[in-house]
Tab-separated table of C-alpha atoms in Angstrom:
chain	number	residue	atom	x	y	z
A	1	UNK	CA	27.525	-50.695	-41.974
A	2	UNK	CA	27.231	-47.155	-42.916
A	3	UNK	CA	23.528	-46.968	-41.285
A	4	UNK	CA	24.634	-48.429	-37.705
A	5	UNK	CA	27.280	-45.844	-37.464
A	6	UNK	CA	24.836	-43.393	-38.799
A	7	UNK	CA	22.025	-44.865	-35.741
A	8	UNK	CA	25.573	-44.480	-33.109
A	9	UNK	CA	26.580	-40.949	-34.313
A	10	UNK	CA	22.325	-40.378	-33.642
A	11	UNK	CA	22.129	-41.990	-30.304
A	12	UNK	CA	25.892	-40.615	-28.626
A	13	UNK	CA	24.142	-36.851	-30.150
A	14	UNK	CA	20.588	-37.743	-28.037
A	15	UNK	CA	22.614	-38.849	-24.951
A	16	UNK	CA	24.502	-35.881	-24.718
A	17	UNK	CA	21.814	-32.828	-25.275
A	18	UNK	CA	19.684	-35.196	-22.333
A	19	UNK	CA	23.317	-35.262	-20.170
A	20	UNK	CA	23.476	-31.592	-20.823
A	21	UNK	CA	19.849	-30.715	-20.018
A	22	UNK	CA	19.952	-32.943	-17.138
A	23	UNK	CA	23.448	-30.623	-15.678
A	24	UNK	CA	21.151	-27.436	-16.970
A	25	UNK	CA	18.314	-28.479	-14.032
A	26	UNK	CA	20.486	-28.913	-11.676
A	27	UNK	CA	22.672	-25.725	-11.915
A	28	UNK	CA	19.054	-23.626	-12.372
A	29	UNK	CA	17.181	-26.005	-9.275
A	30	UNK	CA	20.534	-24.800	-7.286
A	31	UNK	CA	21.031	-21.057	-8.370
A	32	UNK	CA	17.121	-21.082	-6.996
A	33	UNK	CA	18.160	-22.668	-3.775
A	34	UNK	CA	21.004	-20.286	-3.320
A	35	UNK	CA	18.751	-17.477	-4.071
A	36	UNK	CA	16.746	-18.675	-1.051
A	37	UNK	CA	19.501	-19.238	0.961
A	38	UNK	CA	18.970	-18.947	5.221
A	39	UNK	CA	15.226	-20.281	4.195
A	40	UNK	CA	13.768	-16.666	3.618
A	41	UNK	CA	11.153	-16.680	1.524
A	42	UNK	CA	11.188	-13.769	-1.125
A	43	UNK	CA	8.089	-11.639	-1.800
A	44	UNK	CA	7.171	-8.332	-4.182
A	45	UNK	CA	4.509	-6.121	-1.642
A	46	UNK	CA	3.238	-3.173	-3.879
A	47	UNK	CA	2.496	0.116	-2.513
A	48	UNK	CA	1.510	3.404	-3.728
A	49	UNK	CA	4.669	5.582	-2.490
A	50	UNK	CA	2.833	8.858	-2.692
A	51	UNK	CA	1.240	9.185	0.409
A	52	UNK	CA	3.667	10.069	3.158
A	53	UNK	CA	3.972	9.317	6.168
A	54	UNK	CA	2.636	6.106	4.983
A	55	UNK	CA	5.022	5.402	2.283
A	56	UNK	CA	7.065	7.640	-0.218
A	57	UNK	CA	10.020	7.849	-2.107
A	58	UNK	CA	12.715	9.222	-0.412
A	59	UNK	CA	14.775	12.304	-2.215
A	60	UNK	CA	18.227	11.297	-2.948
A	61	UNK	CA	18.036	7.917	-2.453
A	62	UNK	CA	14.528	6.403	-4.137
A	63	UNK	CA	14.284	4.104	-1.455
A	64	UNK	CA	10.523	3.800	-0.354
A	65	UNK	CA	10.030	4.798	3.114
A	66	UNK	CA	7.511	5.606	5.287
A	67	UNK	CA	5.419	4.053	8.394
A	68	UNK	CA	4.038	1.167	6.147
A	69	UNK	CA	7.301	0.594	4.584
A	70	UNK	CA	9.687	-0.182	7.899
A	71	UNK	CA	6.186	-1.905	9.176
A	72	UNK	CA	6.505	-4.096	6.196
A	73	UNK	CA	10.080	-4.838	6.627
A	74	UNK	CA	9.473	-5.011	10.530
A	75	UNK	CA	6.946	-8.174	9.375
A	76	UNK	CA	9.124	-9.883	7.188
A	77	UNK	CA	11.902	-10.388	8.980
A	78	UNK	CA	9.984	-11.620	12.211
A	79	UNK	CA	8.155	-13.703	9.393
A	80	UNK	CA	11.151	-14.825	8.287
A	81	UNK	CA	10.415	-13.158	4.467
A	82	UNK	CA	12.441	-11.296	2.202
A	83	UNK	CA	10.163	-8.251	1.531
A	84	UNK	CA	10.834	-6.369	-2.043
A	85	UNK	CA	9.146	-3.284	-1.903
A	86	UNK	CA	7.432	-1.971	-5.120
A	87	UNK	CA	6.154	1.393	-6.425
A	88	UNK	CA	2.840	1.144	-7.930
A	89	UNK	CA	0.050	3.609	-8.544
A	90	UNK	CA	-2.684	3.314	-6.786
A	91	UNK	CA	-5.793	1.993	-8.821
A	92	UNK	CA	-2.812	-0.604	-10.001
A	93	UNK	CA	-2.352	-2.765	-6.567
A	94	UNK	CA	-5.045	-4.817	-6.341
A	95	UNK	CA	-5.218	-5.762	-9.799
A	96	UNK	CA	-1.211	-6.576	-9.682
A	97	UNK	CA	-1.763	-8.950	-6.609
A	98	UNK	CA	-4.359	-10.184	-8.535
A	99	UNK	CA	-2.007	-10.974	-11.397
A	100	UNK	CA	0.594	-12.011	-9.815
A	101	UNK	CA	2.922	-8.925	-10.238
A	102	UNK	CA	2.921	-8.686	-6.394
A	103	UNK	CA	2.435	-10.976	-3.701
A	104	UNK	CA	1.453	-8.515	-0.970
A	105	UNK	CA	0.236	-4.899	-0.896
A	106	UNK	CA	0.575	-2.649	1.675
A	107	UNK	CA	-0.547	1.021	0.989
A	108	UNK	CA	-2.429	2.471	3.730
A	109	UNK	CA	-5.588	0.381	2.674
A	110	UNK	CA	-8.900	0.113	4.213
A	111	UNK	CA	-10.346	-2.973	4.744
A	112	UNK	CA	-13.717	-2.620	2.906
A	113	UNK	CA	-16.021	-5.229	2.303
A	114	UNK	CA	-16.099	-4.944	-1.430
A	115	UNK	CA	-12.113	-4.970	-1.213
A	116	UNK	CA	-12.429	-8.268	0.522
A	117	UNK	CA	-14.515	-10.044	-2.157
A	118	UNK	CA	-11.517	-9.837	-4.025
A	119	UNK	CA	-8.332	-10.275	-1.802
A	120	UNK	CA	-8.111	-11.047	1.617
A	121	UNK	CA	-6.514	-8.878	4.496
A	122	UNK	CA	-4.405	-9.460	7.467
A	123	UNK	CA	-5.556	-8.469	10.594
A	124	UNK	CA	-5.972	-4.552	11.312
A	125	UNK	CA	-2.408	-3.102	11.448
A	126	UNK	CA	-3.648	1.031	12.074
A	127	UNK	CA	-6.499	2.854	12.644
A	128	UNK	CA	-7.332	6.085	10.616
A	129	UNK	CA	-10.146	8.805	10.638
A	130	UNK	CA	-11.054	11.184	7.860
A	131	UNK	CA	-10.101	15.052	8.016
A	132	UNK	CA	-11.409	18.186	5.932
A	133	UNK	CA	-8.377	20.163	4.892
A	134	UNK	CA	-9.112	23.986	4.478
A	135	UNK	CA	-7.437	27.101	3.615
A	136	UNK	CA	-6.832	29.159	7.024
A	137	UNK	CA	-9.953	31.617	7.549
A	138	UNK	CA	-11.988	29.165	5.451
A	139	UNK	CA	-15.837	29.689	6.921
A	140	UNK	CA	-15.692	25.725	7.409
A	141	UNK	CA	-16.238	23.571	10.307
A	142	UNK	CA	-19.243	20.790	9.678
A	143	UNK	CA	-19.538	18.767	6.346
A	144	UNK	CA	-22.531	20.032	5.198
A	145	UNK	CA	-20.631	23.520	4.926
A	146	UNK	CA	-18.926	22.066	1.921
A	147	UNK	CA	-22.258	21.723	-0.049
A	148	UNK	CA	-22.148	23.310	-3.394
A	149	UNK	CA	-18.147	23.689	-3.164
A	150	UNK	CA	-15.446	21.820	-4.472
A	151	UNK	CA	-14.313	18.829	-3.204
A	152	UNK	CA	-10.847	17.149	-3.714
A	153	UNK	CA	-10.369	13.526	-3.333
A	154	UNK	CA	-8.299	11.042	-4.306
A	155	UNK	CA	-9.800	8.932	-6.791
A	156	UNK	CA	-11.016	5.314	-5.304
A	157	UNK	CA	-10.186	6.451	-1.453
A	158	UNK	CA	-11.858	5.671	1.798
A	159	UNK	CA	-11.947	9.879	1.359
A	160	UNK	CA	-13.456	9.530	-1.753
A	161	UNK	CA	-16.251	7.356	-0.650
A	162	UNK	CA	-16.830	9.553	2.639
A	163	UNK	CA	-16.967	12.707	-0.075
A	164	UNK	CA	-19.710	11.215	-1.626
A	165	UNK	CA	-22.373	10.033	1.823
A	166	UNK	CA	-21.564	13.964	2.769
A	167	UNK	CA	-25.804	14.871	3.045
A	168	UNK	CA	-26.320	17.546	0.030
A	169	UNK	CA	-22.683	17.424	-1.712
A	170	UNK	CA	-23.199	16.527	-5.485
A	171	UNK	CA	-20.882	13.964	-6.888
A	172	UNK	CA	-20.345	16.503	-9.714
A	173	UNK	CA	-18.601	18.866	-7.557
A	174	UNK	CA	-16.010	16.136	-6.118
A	175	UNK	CA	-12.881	16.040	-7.648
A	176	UNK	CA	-10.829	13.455	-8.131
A	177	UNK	CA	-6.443	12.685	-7.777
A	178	UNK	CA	-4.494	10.178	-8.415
A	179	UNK	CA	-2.662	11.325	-5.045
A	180	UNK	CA	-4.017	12.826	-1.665
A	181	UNK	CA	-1.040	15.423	-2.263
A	182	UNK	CA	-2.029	16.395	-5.678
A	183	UNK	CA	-5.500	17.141	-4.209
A	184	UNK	CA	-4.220	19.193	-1.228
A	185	UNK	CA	-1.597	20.905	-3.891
A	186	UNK	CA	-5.089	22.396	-5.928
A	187	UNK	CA	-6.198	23.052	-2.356
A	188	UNK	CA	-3.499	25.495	-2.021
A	189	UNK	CA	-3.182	26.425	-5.277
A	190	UNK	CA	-7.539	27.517	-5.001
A	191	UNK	CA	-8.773	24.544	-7.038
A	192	UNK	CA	-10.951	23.243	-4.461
A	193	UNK	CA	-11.799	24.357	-1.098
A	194	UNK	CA	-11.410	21.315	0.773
A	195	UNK	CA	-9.808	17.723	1.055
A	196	UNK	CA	-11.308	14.957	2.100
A	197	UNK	CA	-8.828	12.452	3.507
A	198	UNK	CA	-6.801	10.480	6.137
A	199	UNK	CA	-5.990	12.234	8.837
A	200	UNK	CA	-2.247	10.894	9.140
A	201	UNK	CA	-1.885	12.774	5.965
A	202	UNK	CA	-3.751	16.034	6.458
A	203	UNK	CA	-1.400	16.071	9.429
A	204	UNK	CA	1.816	15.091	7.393
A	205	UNK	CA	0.933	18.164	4.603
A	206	UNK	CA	0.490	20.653	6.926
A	207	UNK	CA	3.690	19.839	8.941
A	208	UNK	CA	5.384	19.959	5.468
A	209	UNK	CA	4.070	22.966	4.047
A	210	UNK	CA	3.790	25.169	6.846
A	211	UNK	CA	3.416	28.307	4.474
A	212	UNK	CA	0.721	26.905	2.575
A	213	UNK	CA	-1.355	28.193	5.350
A	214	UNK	CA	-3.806	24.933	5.472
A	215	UNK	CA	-6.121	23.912	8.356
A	216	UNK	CA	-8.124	21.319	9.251
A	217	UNK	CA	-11.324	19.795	10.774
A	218	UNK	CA	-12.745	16.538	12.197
A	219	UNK	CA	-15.701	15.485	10.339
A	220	UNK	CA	-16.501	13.164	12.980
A	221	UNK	CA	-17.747	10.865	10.220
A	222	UNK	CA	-19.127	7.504	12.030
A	223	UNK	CA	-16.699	4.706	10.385
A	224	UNK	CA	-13.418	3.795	11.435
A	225	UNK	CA	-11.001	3.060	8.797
A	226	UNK	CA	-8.735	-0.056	9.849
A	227	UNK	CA	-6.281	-0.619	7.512
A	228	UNK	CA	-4.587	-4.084	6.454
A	229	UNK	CA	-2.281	-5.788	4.551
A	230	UNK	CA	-3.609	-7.218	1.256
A	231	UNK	CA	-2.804	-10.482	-0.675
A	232	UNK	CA	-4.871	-12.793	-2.802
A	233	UNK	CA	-7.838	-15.095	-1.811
A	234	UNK	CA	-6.119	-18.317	-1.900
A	235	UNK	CA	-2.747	-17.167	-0.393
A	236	UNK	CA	-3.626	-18.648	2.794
A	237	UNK	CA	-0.383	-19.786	3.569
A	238	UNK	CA	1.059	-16.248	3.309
A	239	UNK	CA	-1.784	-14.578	5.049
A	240	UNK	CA	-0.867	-16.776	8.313
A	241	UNK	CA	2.929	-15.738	8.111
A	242	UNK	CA	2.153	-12.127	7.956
A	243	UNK	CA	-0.317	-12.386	10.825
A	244	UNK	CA	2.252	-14.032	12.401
A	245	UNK	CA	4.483	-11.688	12.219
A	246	UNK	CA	2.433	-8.359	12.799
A	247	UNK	CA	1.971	-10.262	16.148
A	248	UNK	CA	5.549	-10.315	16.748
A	249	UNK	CA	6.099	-6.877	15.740
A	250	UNK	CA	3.552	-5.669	18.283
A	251	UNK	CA	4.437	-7.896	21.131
A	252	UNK	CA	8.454	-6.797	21.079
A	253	UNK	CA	7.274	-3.044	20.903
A	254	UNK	CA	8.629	-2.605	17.373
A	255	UNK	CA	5.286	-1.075	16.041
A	256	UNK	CA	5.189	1.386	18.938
A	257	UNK	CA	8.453	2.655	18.275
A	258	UNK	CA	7.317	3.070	14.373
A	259	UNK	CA	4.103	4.793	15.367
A	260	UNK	CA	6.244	7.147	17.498
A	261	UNK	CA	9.047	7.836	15.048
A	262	UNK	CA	6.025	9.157	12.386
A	263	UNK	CA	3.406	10.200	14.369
A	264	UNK	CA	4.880	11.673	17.382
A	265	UNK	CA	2.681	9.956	19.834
């Protein structure tokens, strides 16, 4: 007698932790559903905020702003996503959408072929050229004049790369950033005599800094950089939803009203 009502107190114990697990799923599968709610789907897109007008933080606030930022946003909601944004440094993006940590990154990035062995890119969202930043009076104005000097980069750039084909320059004598400000910073400050980068960003120093008394020149290096939105290989489905919606943004004249409101033009 005493082992049946042992074998009931057992089997009343088992039904209720699989009663309790079962109300557990339920509550968790609808918390998820509500967290989705109005069928936006959520997503993480890293960027490096250092590289204004692209995207930086904002003083005051911390938000992350910028061209690429509102672009992003701009995307998502004719996407119908919920865009996150996410401060990461640069040499960490594409390893984070590779992980996982992200599901998108949009930072300014040229679409390179080795960068699309290992993600995949939306279409071409802007179109970039490289500068030479000097110090006014600098006796600068052609690439090979930088021969022998020092060169500031920021590390892993389409800069950095362009730095290095320069006919003459020795790698030795390029230095490397972790930000295109940092390198135009030593630029003022007499650590290098010229900056190799975007020219959205050359632009955006020199409007910033007007008493840092830096110039400029075109290169007139023969590649193009387009830049696009990254996420991983097999993200297909994403891919098609930003595409969709950089479409939309262009067609309703949302992206020209973005390009004016940084760029002036």
């Amino acid at each position: 007698m005493v082992f049946y009502k042992k074998l009931a107190s057992m089997l009343l114990a088992a039904s209720l932790v699989l009663t309790l697990a079962g109300c557990g799923g339920g509550q968790a599968a609808e918390e998820k559903k509500q967290g989705n709610e109005g069928g936006k789907q959520k997503i993480v897109v890293g960027t490096d905020a250092a590289y204004a007008p692209f995207e930086y933080v904002e003083e005051g606030t911390g938000k992350i702003v910028g061209f690429d930022a509102e672009l992003m946003q701009a995307i998502g909601e004719a996407a119908g996503l919920e865009v996150e944004m996410k401060n990461i440094g640069w040499d960490g993006l594409i390893p984070g959408l590779k992980s996982g940590s992200v599901d998108a990154v949009i930072s300014a990035m040229t679409i390179t072929e080795e960068r699309a062995r290992e993600v995949s890119f939306s279409e071409p969202y802007f179109k970039a050229v490289q500068y030479i930043a000097i110090k006014e009076g600098a006796p600068y104005s052609k690439p090979e004049d930088l021969v022998g000097k020092k060169i500031g980069v920021q590390l892993n750039t389409t800069g950095h790369f362009a730095a290095e084909k320069i006919p003459g320059v020795n790698k030795a004598d390029i230095r490397t950033f972790d930000t295109t400000p940092a390198a135009l910073t030593e630029l003022v400050n007499g650590g290098v005599e010229a900056v190799v980068a975007d020219s959205p960003v050359v632009l955006e120093f020199i409007k910033k800094n007007p008493n840092a008394k830096v110039t400029y020149f075109d290169p007139k290096f023969p590649q193009e950089d387009n830049y696009g939105i990254a996420v991983k290989k097999e993200n297909t489905e994403l891919l098609n939803k930003i595409n969709e919606g950089l479409k939309k943004v262009k067609e309703s004249g949302k992206y020209d009203e973005l390009y004016k409101k940084y760029f002036g033009v």
